[in-house]
XYZ file of C-alpha atoms in Angstrom:
595
model
C -44.726 -61.081 -0.111
C -47.216 -61.960 2.636
C -46.627 -61.361 6.313
C -46.546 -65.140 6.788
C -43.393 -65.201 4.659
C -41.494 -62.757 6.950
C -40.735 -65.341 9.601
C -39.085 -67.636 7.080
C -36.671 -64.954 5.726
C -33.703 -63.118 7.163
C -35.418 -60.025 8.524
C -34.258 -56.990 10.503
C -37.341 -57.541 12.700
C -37.286 -59.789 15.732
C -39.755 -62.674 16.038
C -41.790 -60.647 18.542
C -41.920 -57.639 16.165
C -43.048 -59.860 13.266
C -45.819 -61.343 15.447
C -46.941 -57.874 16.584
C -47.024 -56.693 12.982
C -49.174 -59.702 11.991
C -51.645 -58.996 14.787
C -51.881 -55.279 13.885
C -52.368 -55.892 10.167
C -55.114 -58.429 10.865
C -57.113 -55.684 12.599
C -56.785 -53.083 9.805
C -59.048 -52.411 6.846
C -57.533 -52.175 3.340
C -57.718 -48.381 3.539
C -55.951 -48.378 6.898
C -53.309 -50.767 5.571
C -52.681 -48.444 2.624
C -52.288 -45.462 4.979
C -49.841 -47.367 7.229
C -47.904 -48.472 4.165
C -47.554 -44.884 3.000
C -46.612 -43.707 6.484
C -43.896 -46.368 6.802
C -42.578 -45.543 3.339
C -42.373 -41.843 4.170
C -40.622 -42.635 7.442
C -38.160 -44.896 5.658
C -37.400 -42.189 3.078
C -36.828 -39.611 5.817
C -34.300 -41.735 7.643
C -31.359 -41.125 5.274
C -32.002 -37.390 5.495
C -31.801 -37.519 9.283
C -28.557 -39.455 9.097
C -27.179 -36.991 6.559
C -28.085 -34.152 8.887
C -26.041 -35.762 11.644
C -23.142 -36.143 9.238
C -23.406 -32.545 8.050
C -23.324 -31.262 11.636
C -20.150 -33.232 12.174
C -17.853 -30.434 11.038
C -14.756 -28.477 11.878
C -15.694 -24.922 12.847
C -12.833 -22.485 12.336
C -13.150 -19.170 14.184
C -10.733 -16.323 13.540
C -10.136 -12.978 15.199
C -7.962 -10.773 13.013
C -6.922 -7.127 13.008
C -4.360 -7.034 10.213
C -5.397 -10.123 8.246
C -2.805 -12.621 9.498
C -5.234 -14.705 11.549
C -7.783 -14.674 8.762
C -5.102 -15.852 6.342
C -4.080 -18.782 8.554
C -7.712 -19.730 9.166
C -8.417 -19.660 5.438
C -5.423 -21.900 4.735
C -6.655 -24.364 7.366
C -10.164 -24.334 5.886
C -8.886 -25.055 2.398
C -6.674 -27.893 3.587
C -9.464 -29.403 5.681
C -11.827 -29.341 2.711
C -9.187 -31.012 0.565
C -8.921 -33.726 3.243
C -12.660 -34.403 2.931
C -13.833 -32.642 6.075
C -16.903 -30.451 6.406
C -15.790 -26.947 7.302
C -17.435 -23.848 8.746
C -15.079 -20.857 8.490
C -16.329 -17.701 10.170
C -15.039 -14.470 11.651
C -15.612 -14.203 15.389
C -17.386 -10.942 14.656
C -19.985 -12.794 12.559
C -20.301 -15.837 14.810
C -23.414 -16.439 16.921
C -22.026 -17.280 20.356
C -25.153 -19.318 21.141
C -23.913 -21.926 18.675
C -20.872 -22.731 20.811
C -22.587 -25.463 22.806
C -23.648 -27.174 19.572
C -20.112 -27.420 18.232
C -18.134 -30.635 18.374
C -14.780 -29.458 17.065
C -13.353 -25.916 17.137
C -10.182 -24.454 15.683
C -9.462 -20.939 16.985
C -6.992 -18.584 15.291
C -6.689 -15.219 17.013
C -4.221 -12.339 17.226
C -3.400 -9.976 20.076
C -3.346 -6.192 19.738
C -1.240 -3.695 21.651
C -1.031 -4.488 25.339
C -2.931 -7.760 25.391
C -6.147 -6.590 23.719
C -8.418 -8.681 21.513
C -8.790 -7.661 17.843
C -11.988 -5.792 17.010
C -13.852 -8.752 15.541
C -13.031 -10.950 18.561
C -14.057 -8.547 21.328
C -17.671 -9.682 21.747
C -16.928 -13.429 21.723
C -13.987 -12.848 24.065
C -16.272 -11.033 26.500
C -19.002 -13.664 26.133
C -16.665 -16.516 27.091
C -15.708 -14.640 30.260
C -19.312 -13.889 31.205
C -21.828 -15.850 33.248
C -23.840 -16.419 30.080
C -21.184 -18.679 28.600
C -22.494 -22.277 28.383
C -20.857 -25.487 29.501
C -18.877 -26.913 26.610
C -18.517 -30.531 27.682
C -17.972 -32.671 24.613
C -16.371 -29.877 22.581
C -12.809 -30.444 21.368
C -10.715 -27.417 20.419
C -7.327 -26.203 19.198
C -5.932 -22.675 19.513
C -3.311 -20.913 17.425
C -2.446 -17.477 18.803
C -0.548 -14.826 16.864
C 1.372 -12.009 18.484
C 4.555 -9.985 18.709
C 7.100 -10.916 21.371
C 8.209 -7.277 21.471
C 5.097 -6.601 23.562
C 4.648 -7.515 27.206
C 1.407 -9.457 26.781
C 2.599 -11.733 24.009
C -0.285 -13.780 22.499
C -2.455 -12.843 25.475
C -5.784 -13.101 23.652
C -5.045 -16.618 22.419
C -3.986 -17.656 25.896
C -7.257 -16.328 27.311
C -9.380 -18.134 24.704
C -7.545 -21.353 25.557
C -8.040 -20.848 29.282
C -11.728 -19.959 29.054
C -12.657 -22.800 26.704
C -10.984 -25.244 29.086
C -12.783 -23.757 32.113
C -16.107 -24.232 30.342
C -15.383 -27.950 29.970
C -14.032 -28.103 26.423
C -11.158 -30.510 25.888
C -7.971 -29.505 24.030
C -7.470 -31.376 20.788
C -3.858 -30.132 20.698
C -1.712 -27.964 22.969
C -2.021 -24.258 22.186
C 0.608 -22.867 19.800
C 1.850 -19.278 20.275
C 3.403 -17.651 17.200
C 5.615 -14.601 16.822
C 5.666 -12.394 13.706
C 7.476 -15.123 11.775
C 4.527 -17.453 12.176
C 4.320 -19.191 8.801
C 6.205 -22.411 9.547
C 4.644 -22.916 12.984
C 1.156 -22.257 11.614
C 1.609 -24.733 8.774
C 2.658 -27.443 11.238
C -0.323 -26.631 13.463
C -2.727 -26.828 10.518
C -1.467 -30.290 9.577
C -1.780 -31.480 13.178
C -5.327 -30.129 13.495
C -6.454 -31.979 10.359
C -4.738 -35.207 11.419
C -6.391 -35.045 14.838
C -9.783 -34.048 13.427
C -10.088 -36.782 10.803
C -10.881 -39.649 13.197
C -13.459 -37.485 14.998
C -15.437 -36.217 12.028
C -17.656 -38.035 9.563
C -16.052 -38.001 6.128
C -18.334 -38.303 3.161
C -18.916 -36.875 -0.284
C -21.260 -34.311 1.230
C -18.663 -33.288 3.782
C -15.941 -32.776 1.220
C -18.198 -30.408 -0.689
C -19.354 -28.485 2.359
C -19.166 -24.713 2.142
C -18.208 -22.258 4.877
C -20.795 -19.864 6.249
C -18.790 -16.928 4.881
C -16.501 -16.747 1.855
C -13.047 -18.181 2.518
C -11.361 -15.134 1.052
C -12.397 -11.569 1.772
C -9.899 -10.200 -0.700
C -10.811 -7.701 -3.388
C -9.119 -9.578 -6.231
C -6.773 -12.415 -7.028
C -3.994 -10.495 -5.247
C -3.278 -10.995 -1.553
C -0.542 -10.923 1.063
C 0.706 -14.248 -0.274
C 0.416 -13.046 -3.889
C 0.882 -9.261 -3.998
C 0.490 -7.100 -7.077
C 3.521 -5.308 -8.499
C 2.309 -1.717 -8.788
C 4.033 1.497 -9.843
C 4.736 4.512 -7.640
C 3.510 7.611 -9.465
C 4.099 10.332 -6.864
C 5.964 10.693 -3.575
C 5.455 14.313 -2.609
C 6.351 16.039 0.643
C 3.336 17.524 2.442
C 5.138 19.269 5.304
C 7.330 22.330 4.787
C 11.120 22.291 4.875
C 11.035 23.884 8.346
C 8.808 21.218 9.836
C 10.145 18.790 12.417
C 8.139 16.139 10.567
C 8.585 14.710 7.082
C 5.197 13.541 5.823
C 4.692 12.360 2.260
C 1.713 11.963 -0.027
C 2.252 8.797 -2.075
C 0.224 7.833 -5.147
C 0.398 4.287 -6.499
C -0.959 3.070 -9.830
C -2.836 -0.233 -9.601
C -3.000 -0.465 -13.388
C -5.339 -3.101 -14.770
C -5.029 -5.306 -11.680
C -8.748 -5.084 -10.934
C -7.918 -4.415 -7.272
C -10.728 -2.643 -5.447
C -10.902 -1.215 -1.943
C -13.199 0.719 0.338
C -12.547 3.783 2.506
C -11.208 2.440 5.785
C -9.165 -0.372 4.216
C -5.373 -0.588 4.485
C -2.715 -1.185 1.862
C -0.057 -3.771 2.589
C 3.326 -2.633 1.238
C 6.352 -4.836 0.671
C 9.640 -2.944 0.602
C 13.364 -3.403 0.196
C 15.891 -2.410 2.825
C 18.218 0.493 2.094
C 21.150 -0.599 -0.084
C 23.545 1.722 1.796
C 22.455 0.217 5.128
C 22.988 -3.329 3.879
C 26.460 -2.553 2.508
C 27.519 -0.904 5.762
C 26.390 -3.904 7.798
C 28.152 -6.368 5.486
C 31.328 -4.331 5.895
C 30.985 -4.235 9.677
C 30.462 -7.995 9.808
C 33.294 -8.583 7.314
C 30.966 -10.728 5.212
C 30.804 -11.148 1.456
C 27.405 -10.231 0.068
C 27.790 -12.873 -2.651
C 27.911 -15.685 -0.090
C 25.110 -18.179 -0.654
C 22.631 -18.650 2.214
C 19.401 -20.563 2.628
C 16.166 -18.695 3.408
C 13.287 -21.102 3.810
C 13.565 -23.450 0.836
C 15.485 -21.010 -1.361
C 19.182 -20.444 -1.866
C 20.044 -16.756 -2.360
C 22.996 -14.448 -1.925
C 23.518 -12.934 1.515
C 23.038 -9.415 0.141
C 19.755 -10.331 -1.536
C 18.519 -11.898 1.703
C 19.362 -8.737 3.657
C 17.860 -6.438 1.036
C 14.596 -8.233 0.348
C 13.896 -10.958 2.870
C 15.200 -10.082 6.329
C 14.120 -7.462 8.852
C 16.805 -4.889 9.654
C 14.845 -1.921 11.030
C 12.805 -3.705 13.698
C 14.210 -5.881 16.470
C 12.590 -8.621 18.524
C 13.600 -10.033 21.937
C 14.951 -13.270 20.467
C 17.460 -11.390 18.324
C 18.622 -9.251 21.261
C 19.199 -12.423 23.289
C 21.063 -13.995 20.377
C 23.246 -10.888 20.055
C 24.016 -10.860 23.767
C 25.156 -14.480 23.638
C 27.242 -13.904 20.517
C 28.882 -10.687 21.729
C 29.055 -11.573 25.436
C 28.622 -7.841 26.106
C 27.927 -7.452 29.840
C 25.531 -4.527 29.356
C 23.450 -6.396 26.786
C 23.499 -9.610 28.831
C 22.059 -7.615 31.735
C 19.359 -6.103 29.512
C 18.099 -9.486 28.268
C 17.706 -10.661 31.858
C 15.019 -8.016 32.372
C 11.921 -8.309 30.146
C 10.963 -4.663 30.591
C 14.411 -3.408 29.615
C 14.451 -5.806 26.657
C 11.120 -4.495 25.337
C 12.289 -0.883 25.699
C 15.534 -1.693 23.906
C 13.669 -3.437 21.082
C 11.405 -0.449 20.461
C 14.217 2.108 20.275
C 16.962 0.268 18.376
C 17.682 -1.410 15.054
C 20.134 -4.063 13.868
C 22.616 -1.328 12.999
C 22.440 -0.076 16.596
C 23.190 -3.553 17.905
C 26.252 -3.749 15.692
C 27.406 -0.255 16.625
C 26.939 -0.689 20.379
C 27.905 -4.354 20.719
C 29.942 -5.168 17.608
C 30.200 -8.648 16.144
C 33.179 -9.100 13.842
C 33.032 -12.848 13.453
C 29.726 -14.469 12.579
C 28.741 -17.039 10.000
C 26.472 -15.723 7.238
C 23.918 -18.505 7.665
C 23.889 -18.117 11.451
C 23.155 -14.427 11.038
C 20.372 -14.977 8.493
C 18.746 -17.619 10.685
C 18.654 -15.211 13.630
C 16.991 -12.364 11.702
C 13.227 -12.183 11.361
C 11.559 -12.427 7.951
C 10.801 -9.026 6.463
C 7.067 -8.375 6.797
C 4.917 -5.902 4.839
C 3.710 -2.727 6.517
C 0.062 -1.664 6.550
C -0.942 1.917 5.704
C -4.430 3.377 6.014
C -5.636 4.174 2.502
C -6.055 7.916 1.937
C -8.263 7.802 -1.156
C -11.633 6.596 -2.413
C -11.903 4.861 -5.765
C -14.926 6.960 -6.596
C -12.389 9.790 -6.827
C -9.109 8.193 -7.994
C -10.242 5.105 -9.935
C -7.280 2.704 -10.358
C -4.973 4.599 -8.021
C -4.418 4.242 -4.297
C -3.064 7.061 -2.118
C -1.146 6.890 1.165
C -0.070 9.412 3.795
C 3.370 8.339 4.990
C 5.273 9.749 7.946
C 8.993 9.208 7.412
C 10.474 7.520 10.473
C 13.914 9.047 10.998
C 15.775 9.176 14.317
C 19.336 10.314 14.866
C 21.357 8.002 17.101
C 25.038 8.372 17.833
C 25.449 10.742 14.914
C 23.700 8.483 12.404
C 20.119 8.598 11.112
C 18.051 5.439 11.474
C 15.140 5.223 9.056
C 12.013 3.132 9.134
C 12.217 0.490 6.428
C 8.932 1.002 4.596
C 8.614 4.753 5.206
C 12.114 5.362 3.758
C 11.320 3.163 0.763
C 8.076 5.013 -0.012
C 9.346 8.503 0.799
C 12.405 8.344 -1.422
C 11.000 6.180 -4.211
C 11.478 7.619 -7.686
C 8.615 7.956 -10.138
C 8.011 4.615 -11.825
C 9.515 2.529 -9.014
C 7.934 -0.891 -8.544
C 6.263 -1.801 -5.268
C 4.447 -4.974 -4.276
C 1.091 -4.276 -2.648
C -2.194 -5.859 -1.581
C -5.389 -4.599 0.021
C -6.147 -5.558 3.617
C -9.905 -5.074 4.175
C -10.960 -3.480 7.452
C -14.691 -3.948 7.864
C -14.442 -2.536 11.385
C -13.560 0.923 10.072
C -16.329 1.730 7.632
C -18.521 4.711 6.856
C -22.154 4.261 7.972
C -24.363 2.352 5.534
C -26.729 5.312 5.494
C -24.769 8.194 3.892
C -26.931 10.733 5.728
C -25.597 9.577 9.116
C -23.336 12.271 10.629
C -19.718 11.342 11.388
C -17.070 12.720 13.747
C -13.493 11.986 12.653
C -10.493 12.343 14.981
C -7.173 11.976 13.157
C -4.107 13.967 14.175
C -0.922 13.648 12.091
C -0.966 10.816 9.561
C -4.095 9.564 11.328
C -5.978 11.908 8.988
C -5.328 9.550 6.038
C -8.528 7.459 6.104
C -10.634 10.585 6.626
C -9.394 11.987 3.347
C -10.822 8.792 1.818
C -14.036 9.260 3.814
C -14.495 12.783 2.465
C -13.824 11.747 -1.115
C -16.475 9.060 -0.750
C -19.001 11.376 0.906
C -18.421 14.001 -1.794
C -19.469 11.452 -4.424
C -22.730 10.653 -2.597
C -25.918 12.639 -2.910
C -27.318 14.217 0.255
C -24.460 12.978 2.467
C -24.746 13.748 6.158
C -22.718 16.157 8.282
C -18.987 15.587 8.742
C -16.762 16.954 11.523
C -12.967 16.578 11.505
C -10.600 16.990 14.454
C -7.017 17.381 13.212
C -3.787 18.266 14.967
C -0.061 18.593 14.328
C 2.780 20.774 15.660
C 2.450 23.901 13.450
C -0.258 25.398 11.257
C 2.112 26.770 8.613
C 4.367 23.716 8.350
C 2.152 20.742 9.171
C -1.442 21.311 8.027
C -1.757 18.158 5.902
C -4.053 18.502 2.854
C -4.986 22.029 3.950
C -6.296 23.129 0.544
C -8.507 20.064 0.232
C -10.103 20.565 3.653
C -10.777 24.208 2.847
C -12.463 23.198 -0.411
C -14.604 20.630 1.391
C -15.616 23.283 3.921
C -16.512 25.712 1.151
C -18.611 23.115 -0.711
C -20.339 22.009 2.492
C -19.141 18.379 2.318
C -17.127 19.056 5.486
C -19.447 20.668 8.008
C -16.909 21.552 10.687
C -13.158 21.314 11.334
C -11.486 21.673 14.721
C -7.728 22.230 14.653
C -5.087 21.742 17.325
C -1.572 22.926 16.455
C 0.304 22.080 19.599
C 3.390 24.300 19.184
C 1.788 27.496 17.866
C 1.266 28.883 21.365
C 3.002 28.634 24.719
C 0.527 26.085 26.054
C 0.456 22.838 24.116
C -2.960 22.096 22.663
C -3.905 18.678 21.302
C -7.048 17.229 19.715
C -8.250 15.889 23.083
C -8.329 19.463 24.385
C -10.470 20.583 21.438
C -12.840 17.668 22.055
C -13.357 18.741 25.658
C -13.693 22.410 24.710
C -16.475 21.518 22.273
C -17.890 18.742 24.398
C -21.475 20.038 24.365
C -21.620 19.903 20.566
C -19.837 16.548 20.421
C -22.440 15.144 22.805
C -25.242 16.679 20.727
C -23.923 15.022 17.553
C -23.663 11.664 19.316
C -27.212 12.016 20.599
C -28.288 12.627 17.005
C -26.780 9.286 15.949
C -23.320 10.346 14.774
C -20.662 7.691 14.223
C -17.318 8.343 15.890
C -13.943 7.466 14.310
C -10.438 7.586 15.754
C -7.211 6.976 13.825
C -3.555 7.383 14.781
C -1.043 6.658 17.509
C -2.218 4.006 19.960
C 0.344 4.553 22.725
C -0.593 8.067 23.845
C -2.984 9.915 21.541
C -5.695 7.256 21.423
C -5.685 6.854 25.212
C -5.852 10.607 25.772
C -8.702 11.000 23.271
C -10.580 8.089 24.839
C -10.308 9.752 28.250
C -11.458 13.094 26.846
C -14.518 11.403 25.312
C -15.322 9.712 28.621
C -15.190 13.091 30.356
C -17.453 14.649 27.715
C -20.000 11.827 28.023
C -19.845 12.013 31.824
C -20.382 15.782 31.935
C -23.059 16.214 29.302
C -24.694 12.827 29.753
C -24.768 13.386 33.530
C -22.978 10.115 34.340
C -20.050 9.097 36.492
C -16.796 8.030 34.816
C -17.610 4.328 34.962
C -21.030 4.766 33.387
C -19.563 7.058 30.725
C -16.912 4.471 29.888
C -19.620 1.800 29.637
C -21.673 4.107 27.385
C -18.739 4.482 24.981
C -18.242 0.722 25.046
C -21.877 0.263 24.044
C -21.281 2.746 21.232
C -18.350 0.603 20.051
C -20.381 -2.613 20.282
C -23.086 -0.984 18.155
C -20.506 -0.106 15.480
C -20.734 3.625 16.149
C -17.264 4.072 17.678
C -14.556 2.658 15.430
C -10.785 2.827 15.836
C -7.821 2.354 13.550
C -4.875 2.815 15.896
C -1.290 1.663 15.561
């Protein structure tokens, strides 16, 4: 076709462009025309790629911050559903996300949990801080949705999710949906939220064959096998052996579980999720008190089961939540309980120190419909236990260190649901389990790096796994354990093993604090301060610091002791010492597993 023919055909060029092209071509030599032809062809071929790039960038980015795996699970479900709907998806942990990419996003879905008293989970800390800093960019044009997970038993319910929502909005991002705050029974609310996010996202994102095949920047599932919280493995309890003596005020058990040929793998620092059944005696006593027939059919979710089965296997009886206390107050019309639910602080204190059986004993209900009762109770949730073994040592087994929760109230003993189940399980008993990875509580990549481990009571569990792993490595670095409990003779957990590790040199140093063996109570934080000069020296030599155990008191006291050590031997004030420890945490050298 000649240029003269262009004007007589339907052309994407205007008349002026055709005329300009004629004039240019008339001035070019054959060689120049050939070069221009090749240039235009290359440009034309590049155009679809540029368009495809725009389409590929039109994606749903799903960020999750998760401590116990719940947020990661919800985010993964959303990612899978979005892919199935033909959307391009980028699923990534907040801990792996480059905050500089925020201003390039068009659509964000945020799933984040809250820890303790309103704290962000470990993998969300840096992004949480970044959004509150002056470095955070304007996010005009970004649309977002937030699902926050929490526990209404705590004062700062879903606080981290609320703060992400607030900060994104302040930076100019526009909510795609109102924020949804979920309690421990989050499944139904999260499923509804996922569907709404996808429905709202579809009109905003380019859908194409390339988008439907898009892959996330990290694997959707960080599980160790086909088994997960949603699909646990039925394992066998091999051993449940008491570690403390009969005279001890504590009852701590060593539990060994056979994973069989499941193929489940784990790393030191991971946790084991354990599903359990409520105590049969407890269930029967409650049914009797309520004058209900355990054979009565009730509906739990989409299933129809007997009332007794629901109470044994599907409903929470050993942990309360504020909603149930309010329900009980309205049902019983007990003046004392009605007064408690009017005060949030009193309600939280009541929740932490009572069980369903206490509610019935103190404020009895004699007439209640079975279905009404079941609807008011929370779903039974698995408990997480720090794994106390390394597979390099125990192969297809997994070991736990379990403190039996047992409190006497009004002449009756109230047990913790999972700890009772594991402590009194007979050999061969079945238990449903799954591994919950914890990449924020890992041994250093370089095995020669020294480590300091602080784990009083059952907090020593993961450090037993650490030592088993270090013992299997050649030329492992120095290891220092701080351990405490009430009495040396009754409560020195795994004493023989620690002594063997000391003798072999795998454990370089152990500092013990048995609080009741002398008139003055001595705890691990006191030993840390007493040996502060050496602790500081180890940290200066690159040691990684680990803390595991009770979050309410022990962890706070140990944190303060470390601040004082850093301040004294690092010649800093308290604020600078606190900042120094925070930098240690940000660098992955100060890791916590507190509960």
